[in-house]
Amino acid sequence: MNSNPYYWTQTATDVTVCIELPVAVEANQIFCEQTRSSLSLQFTNSAECESYTYNGKQYCNYIVAGESVWTLENGRLLTLYLQKEHEGMRWTSVFAYDDGVLETIDPNEFAAIRERLEKYTSSDLEVETPSAPLMQPYIDQDSGGDPEQLDAEDPVVFSVRSWSTGQADASSVAGAPDWLCPAFPRAPQHHPAHLQQPLPVCLKFDVDGVVFGFEASEGSLPMHANVSAHHTGTFSALSYIQAGKREKRFAFIASDMTVCVLAETQRRVYIYHQVKHANASSAAQNLVDLGDSGGDAELVGMQLFGEILVVLRKHSLCFIDLSLC
């Protein structure tokens, strides 16, 4: 049996955690309660599973508890499907306190691990659906249940929704397949928010990051805006670069397409500049090491003001002048 307490992987929208239990259990022996920020997992009448219990263990980031479920296969393979609250934000670990269990990046590798685990499970064991309601939804994986079907080939749809009604007033379809990162939020401004153009977003396209901007037709009413999405630029190899940053916590592009900034959980901030002209074969990039380690050095946010990048740490602020990078 592997020394890791679990295996895990993630997409832009969810996190999957796979736990191989030391002995076979039934579903009604499992108590699984998930809140927006924590996991409680307990087993009744199974002393062998005691080391796999969690009591209000804090997740690395927030989840949508009502859309997160668990399954039990052959009594030994317990899988948690966690729906991310902040889609597109990459988790650096499953729990807030990093226990050193690295993400299994390759989905094929993750599937192979699951197959290897299945040989340790008993195919003759009948797993009963719990008769009493559980705190979290239960799906009988062996009966063909599936918590969510994601079609990777579905197009990306951008929608403009009314703040008051939630109804979609306009939408556009883009062919890029997956989310990468948003633009830095705007600094507070005095003019009404409905007069501002929507911020661009960056999507994965092969190894690159493609940026889509949005435009509302002139003269259209805010409640019924005619908004169109269009490709405004590309950060070459950004998707490939981001996939290699296993400690990444934040990722933003500048709304004017000048830079993309990736920040790790602690210390390091990566700054990727846009090419100077269309025929350029390279672009500048910088690594800023903020020094120190430990809980006090945790990066908790960042914002761009003109050419000044402000990085918020747990007990300090750091200012990086991008014009000098």
PDB file of C-alpha atoms in Angstrom:
ATOM      1  CA  MET A   1       0.000   0.000   0.000  1.00  0.00           C
ATOM      2  CA  ASN A   2       1.279   3.448  -0.863  1.00  0.00           C
ATOM      3  CA  SER A   3       2.430   5.677   2.017  1.00  0.00           C
ATOM      4  CA  ASN A   4       0.389   8.633   0.734  1.00  0.00           C
ATOM      5  CA  PRO A   5      -3.001   8.920   2.482  1.00  0.00           C
ATOM      6  CA  TYR A   6      -4.653   9.809  -0.837  1.00  0.00           C
ATOM      7  CA  TYR A   7      -4.120  10.735  -4.476  1.00  0.00           C
ATOM      8  CA  TRP A   8      -5.585  13.861  -6.009  1.00  0.00           C
ATOM      9  CA  THR A   9      -5.915  15.768  -9.243  1.00  0.00           C
ATOM     10  CA  GLN A  10      -7.814  18.840 -10.430  1.00  0.00           C
ATOM     11  CA  THR A  11      -9.333  20.639 -13.373  1.00  0.00           C
ATOM     12  CA  ALA A  12     -10.297  24.293 -13.672  1.00  0.00           C
ATOM     13  CA  THR A  13     -13.650  23.532 -12.005  1.00  0.00           C
ATOM     14  CA  ASP A  14     -13.143  20.659  -9.565  1.00  0.00           C
ATOM     15  CA  VAL A  15     -10.774  18.621  -7.387  1.00  0.00           C
ATOM     16  CA  THR A  16     -10.866  14.808  -7.192  1.00  0.00           C
ATOM     17  CA  VAL A  17      -9.440  13.070  -4.098  1.00  0.00           C
ATOM     18  CA  CYS A  18      -9.005   9.278  -4.167  1.00  0.00           C
ATOM     19  CA  ILE A  19      -8.512   7.385  -0.858  1.00  0.00           C
ATOM     20  CA  GLU A  20      -7.602   3.699  -0.674  1.00  0.00           C
ATOM     21  CA  LEU A  21      -9.018   2.366   2.599  1.00  0.00           C
ATOM     22  CA  PRO A  22      -7.066  -0.378   4.415  1.00  0.00           C
ATOM     23  CA  VAL A  23     -10.176  -2.569   4.845  1.00  0.00           C
ATOM     24  CA  ALA A  24     -13.540  -2.846   3.131  1.00  0.00           C
ATOM     25  CA  VAL A  25     -16.376  -0.822   4.635  1.00  0.00           C
ATOM     26  CA  GLU A  26     -20.004  -0.202   3.780  1.00  0.00           C
ATOM     27  CA  ALA A  27     -21.395   3.180   2.809  1.00  0.00           C
ATOM     28  CA  ASN A  28     -23.480   3.455   5.992  1.00  0.00           C
ATOM     29  CA  GLN A  29     -20.260   3.278   8.032  1.00  0.00           C
ATOM     30  CA  ILE A  30     -19.042   6.537   6.523  1.00  0.00           C
ATOM     31  CA  PHE A  31     -19.885   9.978   7.883  1.00  0.00           C
ATOM     32  CA  CYS A  32     -18.792  12.661   5.423  1.00  0.00           C
ATOM     33  CA  GLU A  33     -19.655  16.308   6.043  1.00  0.00           C
ATOM     34  CA  GLN A  34     -18.295  19.075   3.837  1.00  0.00           C
ATOM     35  CA  THR A  35     -18.688  22.781   4.401  1.00  0.00           C
ATOM     36  CA  ARG A  36     -17.532  25.616   2.188  1.00  0.00           C
ATOM     37  CA  SER A  37     -14.078  25.444   3.777  1.00  0.00           C
ATOM     38  CA  SER A  38     -13.610  22.115   5.580  1.00  0.00           C
ATOM     39  CA  LEU A  39     -13.952  18.321   5.567  1.00  0.00           C
ATOM     40  CA  SER A  40     -15.124  16.021   8.359  1.00  0.00           C
ATOM     41  CA  LEU A  41     -14.707  12.324   7.571  1.00  0.00           C
ATOM     42  CA  GLN A  42     -15.300   9.528  10.095  1.00  0.00           C
ATOM     43  CA  PHE A  43     -15.805   5.755  10.035  1.00  0.00           C
ATOM     44  CA  THR A  44     -17.949   3.746  12.454  1.00  0.00           C
ATOM     45  CA  ASN A  45     -16.979   0.252  13.619  1.00  0.00           C
ATOM     46  CA  SER A  46     -13.717   0.353  11.667  1.00  0.00           C
ATOM     47  CA  ALA A  47     -10.645   0.934  13.801  1.00  0.00           C
ATOM     48  CA  GLU A  48      -8.398   0.241  10.790  1.00  0.00           C
ATOM     49  CA  CYS A  49      -9.680   3.418   9.083  1.00  0.00           C
ATOM     50  CA  GLU A  50      -9.039   5.663  12.078  1.00  0.00           C
ATOM     51  CA  SER A  51      -5.933   7.213  10.503  1.00  0.00           C
ATOM     52  CA  TYR A  52      -8.092   8.383   7.566  1.00  0.00           C
ATOM     53  CA  THR A  53     -10.452  10.488   9.674  1.00  0.00           C
ATOM     54  CA  TYR A  54     -10.624  14.281   9.451  1.00  0.00           C
ATOM     55  CA  ASN A  55     -12.293  16.615  11.930  1.00  0.00           C
ATOM     56  CA  GLY A  56     -13.051  19.960  10.328  1.00  0.00           C
ATOM     57  CA  LYS A  57      -9.859  19.818   8.247  1.00  0.00           C
ATOM     58  CA  GLN A  58      -9.549  23.123   6.353  1.00  0.00           C
ATOM     59  CA  TYR A  59      -9.384  22.950   2.562  1.00  0.00           C
ATOM     60  CA  CYS A  60      -6.769  24.900   0.612  1.00  0.00           C
ATOM     61  CA  ASN A  61      -9.578  26.945  -0.952  1.00  0.00           C
ATOM     62  CA  TYR A  62     -13.358  27.200  -0.906  1.00  0.00           C
ATOM     63  CA  ILE A  63     -15.697  24.594  -2.413  1.00  0.00           C
ATOM     64  CA  VAL A  64     -19.387  24.558  -3.327  1.00  0.00           C
ATOM     65  CA  ALA A  65     -20.518  22.130  -0.628  1.00  0.00           C
ATOM     66  CA  GLY A  66     -23.944  21.459  -2.136  1.00  0.00           C
ATOM     67  CA  GLU A  67     -22.392  20.331  -5.425  1.00  0.00           C
ATOM     68  CA  SER A  68     -19.584  18.227  -3.908  1.00  0.00           C
ATOM     69  CA  VAL A  69     -20.190  14.499  -3.509  1.00  0.00           C
ATOM     70  CA  TRP A  70     -18.443  11.261  -2.557  1.00  0.00           C
ATOM     71  CA  THR A  71     -18.532   7.707  -3.877  1.00  0.00           C
ATOM     72  CA  LEU A  72     -17.469   4.301  -2.591  1.00  0.00           C
ATOM     73  CA  GLU A  73     -16.313   1.584  -4.987  1.00  0.00           C
ATOM     74  CA  ASN A  74     -16.026  -2.040  -3.878  1.00  0.00           C
ATOM     75  CA  GLY A  75     -15.840  -0.932  -0.263  1.00  0.00           C
ATOM     76  CA  ARG A  76     -12.215   0.159  -0.505  1.00  0.00           C
ATOM     77  CA  LEU A  77     -11.991   3.088  -2.916  1.00  0.00           C
ATOM     78  CA  LEU A  78     -13.435   6.297  -1.445  1.00  0.00           C
ATOM     79  CA  THR A  79     -13.490   9.248  -3.857  1.00  0.00           C
ATOM     80  CA  LEU A  80     -14.353  12.878  -3.070  1.00  0.00           C
ATOM     81  CA  TYR A  81     -15.494  15.115  -5.916  1.00  0.00           C
ATOM     82  CA  LEU A  82     -15.046  18.750  -4.824  1.00  0.00           C
ATOM     83  CA  GLN A  83     -16.593  21.557  -6.857  1.00  0.00           C
ATOM     84  CA  LYS A  84     -14.380  24.658  -6.726  1.00  0.00           C
ATOM     85  CA  GLU A  85     -16.044  27.895  -5.672  1.00  0.00           C
ATOM     86  CA  HIS A  86     -13.410  29.907  -7.538  1.00  0.00           C
ATOM     87  CA  GLU A  87     -13.231  28.247 -10.923  1.00  0.00           C
ATOM     88  CA  GLY A  88      -9.899  28.558 -12.682  1.00  0.00           C
ATOM     89  CA  MET A  89      -7.914  28.997  -9.460  1.00  0.00           C
ATOM     90  CA  ARG A  90      -5.318  26.250  -9.152  1.00  0.00           C
ATOM     91  CA  TRP A  91      -5.007  24.534  -5.776  1.00  0.00           C
ATOM     92  CA  THR A  92      -1.457  23.981  -4.534  1.00  0.00           C
ATOM     93  CA  SER A  93      -2.598  21.283  -2.091  1.00  0.00           C
ATOM     94  CA  VAL A  94      -5.873  19.732  -0.948  1.00  0.00           C
ATOM     95  CA  PHE A  95      -5.699  21.140   2.569  1.00  0.00           C
ATOM     96  CA  ALA A  96      -4.694  24.539   3.939  1.00  0.00           C
ATOM     97  CA  TYR A  97      -1.836  22.916   5.829  1.00  0.00           C
ATOM     98  CA  ASP A  98       0.235  21.316   3.095  1.00  0.00           C
ATOM     99  CA  ASP A  99       0.767  17.657   4.022  1.00  0.00           C
ATOM    100  CA  GLY A 100       3.224  17.097   1.170  1.00  0.00           C
ATOM    101  CA  VAL A 101       0.917  15.011  -1.044  1.00  0.00           C
ATOM    102  CA  LEU A 102       1.667  16.253  -4.563  1.00  0.00           C
ATOM    103  CA  GLU A 103      -0.985  16.500  -7.231  1.00  0.00           C
ATOM    104  CA  THR A 104      -1.097  13.765  -9.867  1.00  0.00           C
ATOM    105  CA  ILE A 105      -0.951  16.113 -12.859  1.00  0.00           C
ATOM    106  CA  ASP A 106      -1.515  13.674 -15.711  1.00  0.00           C
ATOM    107  CA  PRO A 107      -5.159  12.417 -15.835  1.00  0.00           C
ATOM    108  CA  ASN A 108      -3.941   9.214 -17.507  1.00  0.00           C
ATOM    109  CA  GLU A 109      -1.563   8.609 -14.612  1.00  0.00           C
ATOM    110  CA  PHE A 110      -4.409   9.216 -12.163  1.00  0.00           C
ATOM    111  CA  ALA A 111      -6.604   6.706 -14.020  1.00  0.00           C
ATOM    112  CA  ALA A 112      -3.762   4.167 -13.944  1.00  0.00           C
ATOM    113  CA  ILE A 113      -3.420   4.640 -10.175  1.00  0.00           C
ATOM    114  CA  ARG A 114      -7.130   3.967  -9.741  1.00  0.00           C
ATOM    115  CA  GLU A 115      -6.816   0.790 -11.807  1.00  0.00           C
ATOM    116  CA  ARG A 116      -3.895  -0.399  -9.689  1.00  0.00           C
ATOM    117  CA  LEU A 117      -5.897   0.258  -6.514  1.00  0.00           C
ATOM    118  CA  GLU A 118      -8.860  -1.737  -7.783  1.00  0.00           C
ATOM    119  CA  LYS A 119      -6.908  -5.002  -7.609  1.00  0.00           C
ATOM    120  CA  TYR A 120      -6.758  -4.552  -3.818  1.00  0.00           C
ATOM    121  CA  THR A 121     -10.539  -4.227  -3.541  1.00  0.00           C
ATOM    122  CA  SER A 122     -12.976  -7.075  -3.170  1.00  0.00           C
ATOM    123  CA  SER A 123     -15.210  -7.474  -6.214  1.00  0.00           C
ATOM    124  CA  ASP A 124     -17.523  -9.745  -4.229  1.00  0.00           C
ATOM    125  CA  LEU A 125     -18.373  -7.156  -1.601  1.00  0.00           C
ATOM    126  CA  GLU A 126     -21.832  -5.663  -1.969  1.00  0.00           C
ATOM    127  CA  VAL A 127     -21.906  -1.984  -1.069  1.00  0.00           C
ATOM    128  CA  GLU A 128     -25.279  -0.871   0.224  1.00  0.00           C
ATOM    129  CA  THR A 129     -26.688   2.569  -0.379  1.00  0.00           C
ATOM    130  CA  PRO A 130     -27.149   4.161   3.066  1.00  0.00           C
ATOM    131  CA  SER A 131     -30.716   4.031   4.308  1.00  0.00           C
ATOM    132  CA  ALA A 132     -30.414   7.150   6.440  1.00  0.00           C
ATOM    133  CA  PRO A 133     -29.680  10.545   4.845  1.00  0.00           C
ATOM    134  CA  LEU A 134     -26.032  11.576   4.957  1.00  0.00           C
ATOM    135  CA  MET A 135     -24.691  15.067   5.391  1.00  0.00           C
ATOM    136  CA  GLN A 136     -23.323  14.941   1.839  1.00  0.00           C
ATOM    137  CA  PRO A 137     -24.847  13.466  -1.338  1.00  0.00           C
ATOM    138  CA  TYR A 138     -23.892   9.859  -1.990  1.00  0.00           C
ATOM    139  CA  ILE A 139     -23.588   8.380  -5.464  1.00  0.00           C
ATOM    140  CA  ASP A 140     -23.365   4.624  -6.010  1.00  0.00           C
ATOM    141  CA  GLN A 141     -20.507   4.540  -8.515  1.00  0.00           C
ATOM    142  CA  ASP A 142     -20.898   0.808  -9.110  1.00  0.00           C
ATOM    143  CA  SER A 143     -24.469   1.296 -10.333  1.00  0.00           C
ATOM    144  CA  GLY A 144     -23.336   3.716 -13.019  1.00  0.00           C
ATOM    145  CA  GLY A 145     -23.991   6.978 -11.160  1.00  0.00           C
ATOM    146  CA  ASP A 146     -21.828   9.906 -12.190  1.00  0.00           C
ATOM    147  CA  PRO A 147     -21.722  13.195 -10.245  1.00  0.00           C
ATOM    148  CA  GLU A 148     -20.940  15.261 -13.306  1.00  0.00           C
ATOM    149  CA  GLN A 149     -20.277  14.822 -16.987  1.00  0.00           C
ATOM    150  CA  LEU A 150     -17.851  17.359 -18.432  1.00  0.00           C
ATOM    151  CA  ASP A 151     -17.471  17.642 -22.180  1.00  0.00           C
ATOM    152  CA  ALA A 152     -14.035  19.048 -22.942  1.00  0.00           C
ATOM    153  CA  GLU A 153     -15.151  19.916 -26.468  1.00  0.00           C
ATOM    154  CA  ASP A 154     -17.991  22.199 -25.390  1.00  0.00           C
ATOM    155  CA  PRO A 155     -17.410  25.806 -26.466  1.00  0.00           C
ATOM    156  CA  VAL A 156     -16.809  28.565 -23.943  1.00  0.00           C
ATOM    157  CA  VAL A 157     -19.887  30.777 -23.571  1.00  0.00           C
ATOM    158  CA  PHE A 158     -19.548  34.313 -22.199  1.00  0.00           C
ATOM    159  CA  SER A 159     -22.798  35.691 -20.747  1.00  0.00           C
ATOM    160  CA  VAL A 160     -23.871  39.142 -19.569  1.00  0.00           C
ATOM    161  CA  ARG A 161     -26.386  38.840 -16.758  1.00  0.00           C
ATOM    162  CA  SER A 162     -28.628  41.368 -15.072  1.00  0.00           C
ATOM    163  CA  TRP A 163     -27.475  42.098 -11.525  1.00  0.00           C
ATOM    164  CA  SER A 164     -31.068  42.365 -10.291  1.00  0.00           C
ATOM    165  CA  THR A 165     -32.696  39.391 -12.053  1.00  0.00           C
ATOM    166  CA  GLY A 166     -29.807  37.054 -12.877  1.00  0.00           C
ATOM    167  CA  GLN A 167     -31.159  36.631 -16.393  1.00  0.00           C
ATOM    168  CA  ALA A 168     -28.750  36.437 -19.346  1.00  0.00           C
ATOM    169  CA  ASP A 169     -29.154  39.552 -21.506  1.00  0.00           C
ATOM    170  CA  ALA A 170     -26.494  38.664 -24.077  1.00  0.00           C
ATOM    171  CA  SER A 171     -23.943  35.941 -24.757  1.00  0.00           C
ATOM    172  CA  SER A 172     -21.051  35.116 -27.059  1.00  0.00           C
ATOM    173  CA  VAL A 173     -19.405  31.825 -27.938  1.00  0.00           C
ATOM    174  CA  ALA A 174     -15.647  31.320 -28.224  1.00  0.00           C
ATOM    175  CA  GLY A 175     -13.927  28.218 -29.522  1.00  0.00           C
ATOM    176  CA  ALA A 176     -11.073  28.083 -26.973  1.00  0.00           C
ATOM    177  CA  PRO A 177     -11.431  25.040 -24.738  1.00  0.00           C
ATOM    178  CA  ASP A 178     -10.506  25.903 -21.161  1.00  0.00           C
ATOM    179  CA  TRP A 179     -10.101  28.673 -18.600  1.00  0.00           C
ATOM    180  CA  LEU A 180      -6.630  29.959 -17.716  1.00  0.00           C
ATOM    181  CA  CYS A 181      -6.895  33.181 -15.704  1.00  0.00           C
ATOM    182  CA  PRO A 182      -8.765  36.509 -15.443  1.00  0.00           C
ATOM    183  CA  ALA A 183      -7.510  40.067 -15.760  1.00  0.00           C
ATOM    184  CA  PHE A 184      -6.551  42.047 -12.676  1.00  0.00           C
ATOM    185  CA  PRO A 185      -9.689  43.588 -11.116  1.00  0.00           C
ATOM    186  CA  ARG A 186     -10.126  47.300 -11.731  1.00  0.00           C
ATOM    187  CA  ALA A 187      -9.214  49.781  -9.057  1.00  0.00           C
ATOM    188  CA  PRO A 188     -12.286  51.597  -7.639  1.00  0.00           C
ATOM    189  CA  GLN A 189     -13.480  54.401  -9.936  1.00  0.00           C
ATOM    190  CA  HIS A 190     -15.988  57.193  -9.549  1.00  0.00           C
ATOM    191  CA  HIS A 191     -17.985  56.737 -12.733  1.00  0.00           C
ATOM    192  CA  PRO A 192     -20.870  54.210 -12.812  1.00  0.00           C
ATOM    193  CA  ALA A 193     -19.836  50.582 -13.207  1.00  0.00           C
ATOM    194  CA  HIS A 194     -22.199  50.008 -16.145  1.00  0.00           C
ATOM    195  CA  LEU A 195     -20.186  52.486 -18.243  1.00  0.00           C
ATOM    196  CA  GLN A 196     -17.052  50.342 -17.960  1.00  0.00           C
ATOM    197  CA  GLN A 197     -16.227  47.726 -20.571  1.00  0.00           C
ATOM    198  CA  PRO A 198     -16.021  44.153 -19.183  1.00  0.00           C
ATOM    199  CA  LEU A 199     -12.523  42.957 -18.318  1.00  0.00           C
ATOM    200  CA  PRO A 200     -10.757  40.500 -20.647  1.00  0.00           C
ATOM    201  CA  VAL A 201     -10.065  36.868 -19.779  1.00  0.00           C
ATOM    202  CA  CYS A 202      -7.285  34.468 -20.779  1.00  0.00           C
ATOM    203  CA  LEU A 203      -8.101  30.948 -21.997  1.00  0.00           C
ATOM    204  CA  LYS A 204      -5.988  27.889 -22.750  1.00  0.00           C
ATOM    205  CA  PHE A 205      -5.401  27.075 -26.388  1.00  0.00           C
ATOM    206  CA  ASP A 206      -2.882  24.287 -26.861  1.00  0.00           C
ATOM    207  CA  VAL A 207       0.311  25.581 -25.134  1.00  0.00           C
ATOM    208  CA  ASP A 208      -0.639  29.255 -25.415  1.00  0.00           C
ATOM    209  CA  GLY A 209      -2.880  31.628 -23.505  1.00  0.00           C
ATOM    210  CA  VAL A 210      -5.363  33.432 -25.743  1.00  0.00           C
ATOM    211  CA  VAL A 211      -6.978  36.632 -24.499  1.00  0.00           C
ATOM    212  CA  PHE A 212     -10.590  37.534 -25.227  1.00  0.00           C
ATOM    213  CA  GLY A 213     -11.904  41.050 -24.769  1.00  0.00           C
ATOM    214  CA  PHE A 214     -15.509  42.193 -24.677  1.00  0.00           C
ATOM    215  CA  GLU A 215     -17.322  45.116 -26.242  1.00  0.00           C
ATOM    216  CA  ALA A 216     -20.809  46.437 -25.693  1.00  0.00           C
ATOM    217  CA  SER A 217     -22.552  48.125 -28.603  1.00  0.00           C
ATOM    218  CA  GLU A 218     -22.674  51.907 -28.346  1.00  0.00           C
ATOM    219  CA  GLY A 219     -25.997  53.226 -27.192  1.00  0.00           C
ATOM    220  CA  SER A 220     -27.216  49.858 -25.893  1.00  0.00           C
ATOM    221  CA  LEU A 221     -29.014  49.951 -22.554  1.00  0.00           C
ATOM    222  CA  PRO A 222     -27.099  48.477 -19.601  1.00  0.00           C
ATOM    223  CA  MET A 223     -29.895  46.006 -18.904  1.00  0.00           C
ATOM    224  CA  HIS A 224     -29.958  44.781 -22.508  1.00  0.00           C
ATOM    225  CA  ALA A 225     -26.376  45.245 -23.661  1.00  0.00           C
ATOM    226  CA  ASN A 226     -25.292  43.673 -26.928  1.00  0.00           C
ATOM    227  CA  VAL A 227     -21.910  42.280 -25.912  1.00  0.00           C
ATOM    228  CA  SER A 228     -19.491  40.530 -28.237  1.00  0.00           C
ATOM    229  CA  ALA A 229     -16.293  38.602 -27.421  1.00  0.00           C
ATOM    230  CA  HIS A 230     -13.250  38.852 -29.661  1.00  0.00           C
ATOM    231  CA  HIS A 231      -9.652  37.627 -29.618  1.00  0.00           C
ATOM    232  CA  THR A 232      -7.356  40.503 -28.654  1.00  0.00           C
ATOM    233  CA  GLY A 233      -3.975  38.817 -28.246  1.00  0.00           C
ATOM    234  CA  THR A 234      -1.916  35.800 -27.235  1.00  0.00           C
ATOM    235  CA  PHE A 235       0.616  35.022 -24.507  1.00  0.00           C
ATOM    236  CA  SER A 236       2.839  32.464 -26.185  1.00  0.00           C
ATOM    237  CA  ALA A 237       3.422  29.230 -24.198  1.00  0.00           C
ATOM    238  CA  LEU A 238       1.561  30.615 -21.148  1.00  0.00           C
ATOM    239  CA  SER A 239      -0.587  27.502 -20.746  1.00  0.00           C
ATOM    240  CA  TYR A 240       2.530  25.323 -20.822  1.00  0.00           C
ATOM    241  CA  ILE A 241       4.346  27.571 -18.335  1.00  0.00           C
ATOM    242  CA  GLN A 242       1.467  27.680 -15.888  1.00  0.00           C
ATOM    243  CA  ALA A 243       1.058  23.887 -15.907  1.00  0.00           C
ATOM    244  CA  GLY A 244       4.623  23.593 -14.604  1.00  0.00           C
ATOM    245  CA  LYS A 245       4.014  25.910 -11.619  1.00  0.00           C
ATOM    246  CA  ARG A 246       2.837  23.385  -9.063  1.00  0.00           C
ATOM    247  CA  GLU A 247       2.852  25.921  -6.211  1.00  0.00           C
ATOM    248  CA  LYS A 248       0.863  28.561  -8.096  1.00  0.00           C
ATOM    249  CA  ARG A 249      -1.817  30.384  -6.109  1.00  0.00           C
ATOM    250  CA  PHE A 250      -2.675  33.453  -8.229  1.00  0.00           C
ATOM    251  CA  ALA A 251      -2.591  34.232 -11.932  1.00  0.00           C
ATOM    252  CA  PHE A 252      -3.704  37.453 -13.644  1.00  0.00           C
ATOM    253  CA  ILE A 253      -3.139  39.284 -16.902  1.00  0.00           C
ATOM    254  CA  ALA A 254      -3.016  43.052 -17.259  1.00  0.00           C
ATOM    255  CA  SER A 255      -6.109  44.330 -19.060  1.00  0.00           C
ATOM    256  CA  ASP A 256      -3.851  46.102 -21.584  1.00  0.00           C
ATOM    257  CA  MET A 257      -2.099  42.800 -22.411  1.00  0.00           C
ATOM    258  CA  THR A 258       1.344  44.035 -21.277  1.00  0.00           C
ATOM    259  CA  VAL A 259       2.105  41.388 -18.628  1.00  0.00           C
ATOM    260  CA  CYS A 260       0.914  38.177 -17.036  1.00  0.00           C
ATOM    261  CA  VAL A 261       1.744  37.607 -13.360  1.00  0.00           C
ATOM    262  CA  LEU A 262       1.862  34.232 -11.579  1.00  0.00           C
ATOM    263  CA  ALA A 263       2.373  34.072  -7.810  1.00  0.00           C
ATOM    264  CA  GLU A 264       3.200  31.043  -5.697  1.00  0.00           C
ATOM    265  CA  THR A 265       1.877  30.304  -2.232  1.00  0.00           C
ATOM    266  CA  GLN A 266       5.037  31.806  -0.751  1.00  0.00           C
ATOM    267  CA  ARG A 267       7.962  33.946  -1.834  1.00  0.00           C
ATOM    268  CA  ARG A 268       8.089  33.825  -5.632  1.00  0.00           C
ATOM    269  CA  VAL A 269       6.305  36.022  -8.176  1.00  0.00           C
ATOM    270  CA  TYR A 270       6.775  35.355 -11.908  1.00  0.00           C
ATOM    271  CA  ILE A 271       6.275  38.218 -14.371  1.00  0.00           C
ATOM    272  CA  TYR A 272       5.874  37.436 -18.067  1.00  0.00           C
ATOM    273  CA  HIS A 273       5.989  40.419 -20.420  1.00  0.00           C
ATOM    274  CA  GLN A 274       4.265  40.570 -23.779  1.00  0.00           C
ATOM    275  CA  VAL A 275       6.395  40.644 -26.912  1.00  0.00           C
ATOM    276  CA  LYS A 276       7.323  44.158 -28.052  1.00  0.00           C
ATOM    277  CA  HIS A 277       6.147  43.628 -31.632  1.00  0.00           C
ATOM    278  CA  ALA A 278       4.486  40.960 -33.761  1.00  0.00           C
ATOM    279  CA  ASN A 279       7.749  39.680 -35.278  1.00  0.00           C
ATOM    280  CA  ALA A 280       9.600  39.323 -31.966  1.00  0.00           C
ATOM    281  CA  SER A 281      10.844  35.818 -31.153  1.00  0.00           C
ATOM    282  CA  SER A 282      11.196  36.336 -27.395  1.00  0.00           C
ATOM    283  CA  ALA A 283       9.909  38.435 -24.513  1.00  0.00           C
ATOM    284  CA  ALA A 284      11.280  39.448 -21.119  1.00  0.00           C
ATOM    285  CA  GLN A 285      10.389  37.559 -17.976  1.00  0.00           C
ATOM    286  CA  ASN A 286      11.288  38.144 -14.335  1.00  0.00           C
ATOM    287  CA  LEU A 287      11.394  36.134 -11.135  1.00  0.00           C
ATOM    288  CA  VAL A 288      10.957  38.201  -7.982  1.00  0.00           C
ATOM    289  CA  ASP A 289      11.895  36.375  -4.769  1.00  0.00           C
ATOM    290  CA  LEU A 290      10.277  38.123  -1.791  1.00  0.00           C
ATOM    291  CA  GLY A 291      12.389  36.154   0.697  1.00  0.00           C
ATOM    292  CA  ASP A 292      11.442  34.356   3.909  1.00  0.00           C
ATOM    293  CA  SER A 293       9.340  31.217   4.268  1.00  0.00           C
ATOM    294  CA  GLY A 294       6.762  29.874   6.649  1.00  0.00           C
ATOM    295  CA  GLY A 295       3.233  30.919   7.561  1.00  0.00           C
ATOM    296  CA  ASP A 296       4.024  34.629   7.853  1.00  0.00           C
ATOM    297  CA  ALA A 297       5.356  34.690   4.277  1.00  0.00           C
ATOM    298  CA  GLU A 298       2.131  33.385   2.698  1.00  0.00           C
ATOM    299  CA  LEU A 299       0.924  35.377  -0.326  1.00  0.00           C
ATOM    300  CA  VAL A 300      -2.766  36.207   0.093  1.00  0.00           C
ATOM    301  CA  GLY A 301      -3.452  38.571  -2.817  1.00  0.00           C
ATOM    302  CA  MET A 302      -2.128  40.969  -5.427  1.00  0.00           C
ATOM    303  CA  GLN A 303      -3.323  43.955  -7.447  1.00  0.00           C
ATOM    304  CA  LEU A 304      -1.949  46.049 -10.285  1.00  0.00           C
ATOM    305  CA  PHE A 305      -2.029  49.858 -10.110  1.00  0.00           C
ATOM    306  CA  GLY A 306      -0.590  51.282 -13.312  1.00  0.00           C
ATOM    307  CA  GLU A 307       2.936  49.860 -13.427  1.00  0.00           C
ATOM    308  CA  ILE A 308       3.073  49.076  -9.700  1.00  0.00           C
ATOM    309  CA  LEU A 309       2.314  45.506  -8.661  1.00  0.00           C
ATOM    310  CA  VAL A 310       1.180  45.322  -5.028  1.00  0.00           C
ATOM    311  CA  VAL A 311       1.606  41.919  -3.358  1.00  0.00           C
ATOM    312  CA  LEU A 312      -0.193  41.326  -0.064  1.00  0.00           C
ATOM    313  CA  ARG A 313       1.470  38.907   2.330  1.00  0.00           C
ATOM    314  CA  LYS A 314       0.081  37.752   5.637  1.00  0.00           C
ATOM    315  CA  HIS A 315       1.754  40.552   7.606  1.00  0.00           C
ATOM    316  CA  SER A 316       3.255  42.873   4.997  1.00  0.00           C
ATOM    317  CA  LEU A 317       2.881  44.614   1.618  1.00  0.00           C
ATOM    318  CA  CYS A 318       5.426  44.433  -1.206  1.00  0.00           C
ATOM    319  CA  PHE A 319       5.585  46.876  -4.126  1.00  0.00           C
ATOM    320  CA  ILE A 320       7.132  45.853  -7.461  1.00  0.00           C
ATOM    321  CA  ASP A 321       7.745  48.500 -10.120  1.00  0.00           C
ATOM    322  CA  LEU A 322       7.140  46.727 -13.428  1.00  0.00           C
ATOM    323  CA  SER A 323       8.798  49.547 -15.360  1.00  0.00           C
ATOM    324  CA  LEU A 324      12.107  48.458 -13.831  1.00  0.00           C
ATOM    325  CA  CYS A 325      11.615  44.776 -14.701  1.00  0.00           C
TER     326      CYS A 325
END
